[in-house]
Structure formats: C-alpha cells, structure tokens
GROMACS .gro file of C-alpha atoms in nm:
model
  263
    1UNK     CA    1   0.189  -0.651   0.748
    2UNK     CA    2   0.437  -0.588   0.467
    3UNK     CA    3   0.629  -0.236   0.445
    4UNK     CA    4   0.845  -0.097   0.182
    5UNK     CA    5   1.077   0.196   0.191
    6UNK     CA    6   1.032   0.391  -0.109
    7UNK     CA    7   1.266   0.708  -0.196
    8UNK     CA    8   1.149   0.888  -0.470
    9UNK     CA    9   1.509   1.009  -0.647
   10UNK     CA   10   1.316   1.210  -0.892
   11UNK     CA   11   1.102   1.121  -1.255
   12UNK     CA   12   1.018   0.794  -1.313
   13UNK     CA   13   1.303   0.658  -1.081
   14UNK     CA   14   1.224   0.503  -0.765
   15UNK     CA   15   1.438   0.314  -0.478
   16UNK     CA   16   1.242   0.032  -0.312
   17UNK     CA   17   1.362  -0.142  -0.027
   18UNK     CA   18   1.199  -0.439   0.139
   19UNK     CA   19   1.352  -0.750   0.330
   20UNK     CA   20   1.708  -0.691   0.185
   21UNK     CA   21   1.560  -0.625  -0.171
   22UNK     CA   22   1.674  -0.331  -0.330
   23UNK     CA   23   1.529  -0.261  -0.656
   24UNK     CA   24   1.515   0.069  -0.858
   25UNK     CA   25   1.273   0.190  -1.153
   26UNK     CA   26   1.402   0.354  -1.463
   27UNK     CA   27   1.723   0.501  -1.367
   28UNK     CA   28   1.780   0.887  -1.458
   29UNK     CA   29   2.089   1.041  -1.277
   30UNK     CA   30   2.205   1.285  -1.506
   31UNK     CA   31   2.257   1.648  -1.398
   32UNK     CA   32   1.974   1.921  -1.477
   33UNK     CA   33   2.039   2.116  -1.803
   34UNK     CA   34   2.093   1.878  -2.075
   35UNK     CA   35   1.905   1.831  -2.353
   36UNK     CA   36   1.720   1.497  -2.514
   37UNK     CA   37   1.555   1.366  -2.852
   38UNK     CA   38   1.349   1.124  -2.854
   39UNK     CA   39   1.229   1.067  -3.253
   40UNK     CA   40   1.027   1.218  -3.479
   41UNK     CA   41   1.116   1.602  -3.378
   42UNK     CA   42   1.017   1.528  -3.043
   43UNK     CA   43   1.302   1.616  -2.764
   44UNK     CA   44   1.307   1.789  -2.375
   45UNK     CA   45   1.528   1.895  -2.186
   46UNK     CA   46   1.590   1.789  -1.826
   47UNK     CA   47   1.537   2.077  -1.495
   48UNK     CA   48   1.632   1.906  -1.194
   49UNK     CA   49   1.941   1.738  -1.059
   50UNK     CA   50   1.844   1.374  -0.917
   51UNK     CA   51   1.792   1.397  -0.547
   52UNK     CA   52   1.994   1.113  -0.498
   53UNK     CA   53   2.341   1.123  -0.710
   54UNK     CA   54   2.370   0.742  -0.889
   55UNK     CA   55   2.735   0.716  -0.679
   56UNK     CA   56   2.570   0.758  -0.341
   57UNK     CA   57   2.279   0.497  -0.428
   58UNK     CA   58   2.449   0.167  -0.295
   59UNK     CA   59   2.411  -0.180  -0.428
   60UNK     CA   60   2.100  -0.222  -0.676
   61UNK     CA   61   1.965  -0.625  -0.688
   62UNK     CA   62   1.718  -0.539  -0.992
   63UNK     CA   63   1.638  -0.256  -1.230
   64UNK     CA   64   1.247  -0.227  -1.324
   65UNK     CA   65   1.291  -0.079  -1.685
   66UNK     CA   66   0.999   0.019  -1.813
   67UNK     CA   67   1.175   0.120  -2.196
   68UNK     CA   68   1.544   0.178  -2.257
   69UNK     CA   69   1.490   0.422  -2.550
   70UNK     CA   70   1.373   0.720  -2.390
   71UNK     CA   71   1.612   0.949  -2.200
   72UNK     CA   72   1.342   1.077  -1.944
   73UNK     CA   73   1.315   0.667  -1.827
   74UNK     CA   74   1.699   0.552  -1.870
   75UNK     CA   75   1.971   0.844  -1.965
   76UNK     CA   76   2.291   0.801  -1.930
   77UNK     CA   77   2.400   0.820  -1.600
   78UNK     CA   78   2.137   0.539  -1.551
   79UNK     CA   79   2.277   0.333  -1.825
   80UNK     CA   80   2.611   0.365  -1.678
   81UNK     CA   81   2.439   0.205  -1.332
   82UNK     CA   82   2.288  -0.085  -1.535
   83UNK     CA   83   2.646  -0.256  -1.546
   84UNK     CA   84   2.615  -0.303  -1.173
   85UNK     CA   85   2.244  -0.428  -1.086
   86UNK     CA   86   2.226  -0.770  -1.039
   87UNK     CA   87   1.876  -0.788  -1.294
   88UNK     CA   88   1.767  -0.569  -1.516
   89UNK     CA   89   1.370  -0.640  -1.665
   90UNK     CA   90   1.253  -0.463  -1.923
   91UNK     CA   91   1.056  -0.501  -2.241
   92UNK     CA   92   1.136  -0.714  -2.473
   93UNK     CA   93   1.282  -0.544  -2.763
   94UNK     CA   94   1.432  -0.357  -2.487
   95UNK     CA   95   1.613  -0.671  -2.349
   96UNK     CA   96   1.793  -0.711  -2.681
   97UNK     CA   97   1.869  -0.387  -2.728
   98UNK     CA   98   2.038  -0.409  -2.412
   99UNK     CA   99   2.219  -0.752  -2.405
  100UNK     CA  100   2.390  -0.883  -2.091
  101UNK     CA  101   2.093  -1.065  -1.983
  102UNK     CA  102   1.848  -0.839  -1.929
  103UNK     CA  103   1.521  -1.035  -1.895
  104UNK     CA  104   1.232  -0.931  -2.182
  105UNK     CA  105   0.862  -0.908  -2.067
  106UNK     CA  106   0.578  -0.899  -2.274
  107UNK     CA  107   0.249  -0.764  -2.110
  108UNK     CA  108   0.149  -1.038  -1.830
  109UNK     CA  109   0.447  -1.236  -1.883
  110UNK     CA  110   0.645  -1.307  -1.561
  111UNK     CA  111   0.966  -1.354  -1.406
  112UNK     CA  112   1.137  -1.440  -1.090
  113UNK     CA  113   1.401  -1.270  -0.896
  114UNK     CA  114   1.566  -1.466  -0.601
  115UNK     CA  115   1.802  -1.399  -0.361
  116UNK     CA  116   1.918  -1.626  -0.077
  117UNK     CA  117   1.731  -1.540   0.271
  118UNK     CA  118   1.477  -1.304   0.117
  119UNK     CA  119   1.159  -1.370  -0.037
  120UNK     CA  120   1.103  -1.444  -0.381
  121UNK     CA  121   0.930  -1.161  -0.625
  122UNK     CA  122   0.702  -1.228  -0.899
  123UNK     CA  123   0.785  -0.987  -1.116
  124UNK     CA  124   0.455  -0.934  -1.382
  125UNK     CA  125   0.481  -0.760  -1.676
  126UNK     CA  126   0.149  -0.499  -1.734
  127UNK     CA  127   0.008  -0.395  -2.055
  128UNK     CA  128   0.131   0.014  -2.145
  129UNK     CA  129   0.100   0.256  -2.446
  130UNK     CA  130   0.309   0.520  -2.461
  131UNK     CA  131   0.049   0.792  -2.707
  132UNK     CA  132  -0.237   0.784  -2.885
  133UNK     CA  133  -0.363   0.413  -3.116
  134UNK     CA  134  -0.139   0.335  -3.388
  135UNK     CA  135   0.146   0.522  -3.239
  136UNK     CA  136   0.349   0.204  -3.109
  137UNK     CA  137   0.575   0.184  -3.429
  138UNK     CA  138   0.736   0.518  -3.330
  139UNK     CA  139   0.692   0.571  -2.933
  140UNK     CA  140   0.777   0.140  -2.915
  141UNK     CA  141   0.717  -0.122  -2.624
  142UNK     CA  142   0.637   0.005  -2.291
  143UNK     CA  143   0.589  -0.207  -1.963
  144UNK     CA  144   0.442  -0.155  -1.637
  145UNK     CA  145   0.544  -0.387  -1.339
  146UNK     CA  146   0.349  -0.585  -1.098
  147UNK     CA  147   0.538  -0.714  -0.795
  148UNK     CA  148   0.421  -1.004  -0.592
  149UNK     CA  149   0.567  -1.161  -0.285
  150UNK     CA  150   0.466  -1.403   0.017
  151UNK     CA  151   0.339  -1.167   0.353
  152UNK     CA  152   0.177  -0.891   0.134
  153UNK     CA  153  -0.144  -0.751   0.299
  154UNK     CA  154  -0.332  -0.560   0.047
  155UNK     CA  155  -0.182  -0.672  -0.266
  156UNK     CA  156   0.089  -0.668  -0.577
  157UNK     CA  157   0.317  -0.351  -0.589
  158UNK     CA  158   0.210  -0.235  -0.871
  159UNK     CA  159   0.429   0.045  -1.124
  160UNK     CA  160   0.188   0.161  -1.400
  161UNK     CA  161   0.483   0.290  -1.640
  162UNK     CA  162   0.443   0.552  -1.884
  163UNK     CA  163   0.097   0.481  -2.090
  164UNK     CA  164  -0.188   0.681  -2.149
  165UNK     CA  165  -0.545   0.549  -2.050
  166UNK     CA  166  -0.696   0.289  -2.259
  167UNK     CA  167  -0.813  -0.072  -2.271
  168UNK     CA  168  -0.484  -0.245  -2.191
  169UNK     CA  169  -0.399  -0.051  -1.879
  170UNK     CA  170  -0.790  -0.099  -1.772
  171UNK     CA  171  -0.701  -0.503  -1.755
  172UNK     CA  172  -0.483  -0.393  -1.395
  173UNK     CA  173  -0.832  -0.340  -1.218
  174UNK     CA  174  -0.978  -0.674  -1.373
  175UNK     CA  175  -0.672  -0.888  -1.315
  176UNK     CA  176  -0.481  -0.767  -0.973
  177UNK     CA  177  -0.528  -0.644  -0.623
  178UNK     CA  178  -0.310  -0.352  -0.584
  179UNK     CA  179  -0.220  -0.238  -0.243
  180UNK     CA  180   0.027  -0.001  -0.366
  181UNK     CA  181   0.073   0.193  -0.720
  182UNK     CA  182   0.349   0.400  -0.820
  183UNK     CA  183   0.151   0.635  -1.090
  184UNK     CA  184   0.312   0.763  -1.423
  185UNK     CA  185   0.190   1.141  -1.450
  186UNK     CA  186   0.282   1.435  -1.607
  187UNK     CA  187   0.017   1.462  -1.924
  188UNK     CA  188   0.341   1.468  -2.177
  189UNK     CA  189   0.302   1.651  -2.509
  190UNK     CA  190   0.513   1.797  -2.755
  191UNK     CA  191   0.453   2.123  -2.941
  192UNK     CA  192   0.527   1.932  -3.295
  193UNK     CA  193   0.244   1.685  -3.223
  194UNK     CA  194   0.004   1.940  -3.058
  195UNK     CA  195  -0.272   1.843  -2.811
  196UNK     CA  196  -0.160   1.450  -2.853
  197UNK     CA  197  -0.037   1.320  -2.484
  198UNK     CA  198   0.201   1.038  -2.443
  199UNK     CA  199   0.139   0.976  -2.098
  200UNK     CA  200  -0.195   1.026  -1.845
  201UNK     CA  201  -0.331   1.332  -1.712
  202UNK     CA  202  -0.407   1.408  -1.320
  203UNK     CA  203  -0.792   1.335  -1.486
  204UNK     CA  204  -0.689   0.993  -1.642
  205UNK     CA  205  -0.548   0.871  -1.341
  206UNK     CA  206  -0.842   0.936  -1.137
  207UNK     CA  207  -1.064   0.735  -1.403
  208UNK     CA  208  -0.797   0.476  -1.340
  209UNK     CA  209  -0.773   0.487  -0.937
  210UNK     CA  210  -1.138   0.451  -0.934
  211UNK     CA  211  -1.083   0.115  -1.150
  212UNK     CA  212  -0.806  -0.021  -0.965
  213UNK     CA  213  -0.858   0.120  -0.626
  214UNK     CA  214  -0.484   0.077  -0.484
  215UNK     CA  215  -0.488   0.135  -0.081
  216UNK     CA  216  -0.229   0.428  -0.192
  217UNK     CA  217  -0.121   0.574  -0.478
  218UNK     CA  218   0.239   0.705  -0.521
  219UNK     CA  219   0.224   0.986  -0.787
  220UNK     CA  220   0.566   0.956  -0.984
  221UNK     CA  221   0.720   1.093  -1.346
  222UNK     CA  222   0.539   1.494  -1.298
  223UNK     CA  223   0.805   1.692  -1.245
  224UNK     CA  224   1.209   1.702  -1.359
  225UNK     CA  225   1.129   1.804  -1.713
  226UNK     CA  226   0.988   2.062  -1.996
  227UNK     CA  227   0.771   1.767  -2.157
  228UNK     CA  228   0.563   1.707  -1.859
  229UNK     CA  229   0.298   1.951  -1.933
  230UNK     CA  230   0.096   1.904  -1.573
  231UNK     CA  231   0.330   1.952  -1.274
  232UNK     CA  232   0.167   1.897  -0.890
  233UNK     CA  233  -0.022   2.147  -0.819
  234UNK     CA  234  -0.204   2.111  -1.157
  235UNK     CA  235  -0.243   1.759  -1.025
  236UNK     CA  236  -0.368   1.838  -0.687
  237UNK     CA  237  -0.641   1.987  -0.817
  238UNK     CA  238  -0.735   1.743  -1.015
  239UNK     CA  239  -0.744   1.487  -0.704
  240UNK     CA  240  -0.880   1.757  -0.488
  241UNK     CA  241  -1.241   1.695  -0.727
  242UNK     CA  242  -1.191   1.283  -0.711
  243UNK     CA  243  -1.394   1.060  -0.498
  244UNK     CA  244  -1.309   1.065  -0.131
  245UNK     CA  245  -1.201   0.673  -0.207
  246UNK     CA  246  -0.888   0.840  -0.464
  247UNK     CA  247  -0.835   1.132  -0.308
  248UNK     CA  248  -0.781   0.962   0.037
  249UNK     CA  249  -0.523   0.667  -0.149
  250UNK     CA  250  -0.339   0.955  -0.272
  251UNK     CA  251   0.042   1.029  -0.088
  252UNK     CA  252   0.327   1.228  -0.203
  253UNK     CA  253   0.601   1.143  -0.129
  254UNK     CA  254   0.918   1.386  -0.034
  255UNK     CA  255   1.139   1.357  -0.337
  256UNK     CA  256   1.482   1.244  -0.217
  257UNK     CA  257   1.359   1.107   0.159
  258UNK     CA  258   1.289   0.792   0.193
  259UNK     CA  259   0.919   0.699   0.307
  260UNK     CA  260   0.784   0.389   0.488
  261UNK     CA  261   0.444   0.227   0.320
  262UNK     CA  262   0.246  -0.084   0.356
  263UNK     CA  263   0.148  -0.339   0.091
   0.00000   0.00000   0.00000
C-alpha cells in the first residue's frame, strides 16, 4: 500500500508528502483582497487568505507548476517560494520564462526527481488547454502532472491542471492508471468573453471521471476567487447525479488539514 498526505492550502496549491518527498502544486500565498490581470481584459481578484501562510510551509523538494503566467496558479508570494524548492517543473515556455533551472515539459514528456533514501518519481507531463480551440496563443502552455513511483497500488498520482474537456485531456484514460487525481474545477469565465470557460465544469469532470476512473478524486482550484464561476455546492450537485462509480471516488478534502490517501 502506498499513502500520501495531501493538505489542500487553498486553489490550485497542494502539499504532498510521501516517503520524505515534499512536493507542492502551483504555489499561491498571497493574502485575500488583491487584485489580478491576466490578458486580454480578463483579471480576478483573490477572496481567501491561504490556509497555510508560505513561511510556515517548511522545506519544498519540487514545485509542480502547471503555468507561471497566471496569478490564480503562481502569484507572488509563490514566486517568492520558488527560490527555495529544490525543482521546479513546469511547461516549457514556462521553464524559460523562469530560468534557474526549472525543468520544461511538453505533454507526455518526462522527468526524474531523486533524492537520496527515497524513491524515485517519474514525473509525466499531461496534455491541458486552458479555453476554448484556437485560444492557446493568448491563454499559452498548460501542463498537467502524472506522478509515478515504485510501491504504488492503484496507480500514477495524477494532477489534471487547469484545461477544459477535450481530446488531449481524454488521452489520461487511454494512457494511465490513476489511483489518485487532484481535479482542476471551478468552470472559469470572464464577463468580457461571455459564456466561454477556461477551465471544466462539475459536468465535465464527471464525463472525465467516468473515462479515467481514478480510485479517488481530489476536487481542487473551486473556490479562493471571483473567476471561478461554480463553487462546491454547485459542484456537489453535479456529482450527487454521477454514476455511483464517480460519485463514490469523490473526497473533499478539509482545506488547510492535512489528509491521509492511498495510491
């Protein structure tokens, strides 16, 4: 049996903890209240403190970046933190953006992150878009993360980053056994682009859970912020409808305590 600890700090951003490994997913620890643009007349503003303030985190071994350029995965608090983790993995354009040797994925491209007395992760890059076909030029690269390591009982860690539902995403079910998925949710929109969403819906991710069929499913990146148009309970009802298969993978975890799970 494998178990990770994961602490969901708020967002997208994620502590997991597993045989000394401590790795964290798109780091946002700025304070509730400010105010963020992110291109083409599209901006939030943030709600909620982080549960977890980025000084009382401890030591970080790897960041999971899913994009750098949007202040709802990385603001500045979180960019601040990046100085400190031993890795950071993002995209690719991301990587150079970044500098300092931060490792660039492309979708199913791999790395490895090793540490001495604790297993090695495969660290596999999965396919994202972040809004509606043809929008890649202005919303840029976005990554999920699959993580693989030796003792694993139902399969990769898998982090679907923010994407919408389409073809690329659908390769997950074809290509990996997932014992455990930390989900992307929220439905974002923007009143200057209308109905247009930017990441899935509580109805997506069902059509997706039913492809993929994770033994749980870790719903992450629906609450925190004005942009994320479906919040929980708009969520929960959505799952409440699913087939017993996704309703029963589905857990929420307590944002801010930490919470064993198996993989």
């Amino acid at each position: 049996m494998s178990t990770v600890r994961v602490t969901h700090i708020g967002g997208p951003t994620a502590l997991i903890e597993f045989a000394g490994w401590r790795l964290l997913t798109d780091p946002t620890f700025d304070a509730a209240g400010g105010a963020y643009a992110f291109g083409w007349g599209t901006s939030s503003r943030k709600l909620t403190d982080p549960a977890i303030p980025a000084d009382a985190l401890g030591p970080v071994d790897a960041v999971l970046l899913t994009h750098d350029h949007h202040g709802d995965n990385l603001d500045a608090a979180g960019r601040k933190l990046l100085a400190s983790a031993g890795t950071v993995v993002t995209t690719v354009p991301g990587a150079g953006r970044l500098g300092g040797g931060a490792r660039g994925l492309g979708p199913w491209a791999s790395t490895t992150l090793e540490g001495e007395g604790r297993p090695t992760i495969e660290v596999t890059a999965t396919p994202c878009r972040h809004g509606p076909p043809l929008f890649r030029p202005i919303v840029g690269d976005v990554v999920g993360f699959a993580l693989r390591w030796d003792g694993q009982r139902h399969g990769v860690l898998w982090i679907s980053g923010d994407t919408v539902l389409y073809g690329g995403v659908r390769q997950v079910a074809d290509r990996l056994t997932v014992g455990l998925a930390l989900v992307h949710l929220g439905g974002v929109r923007f009143p200057v682009t209308g109905p247009l969403r930017y990441t899935m819906t509580a109805r997506d991710a069902v059509d997706l859970l039913e492809a993929v069929r994770p033994r749980t499913a870790v719903p992450v990146h629906y609450e925190g912020w004005k942009h994320f148009s479906q919040p929980r309970a708009v969520i929960e009802r959505e799952f409440a409808d699913a087939p017993p298969d996704v309703r029963d993978s589905v857990r929420w975890l307590p944002i801010g305590t930490p919470t064993d799970l198996e993989t």
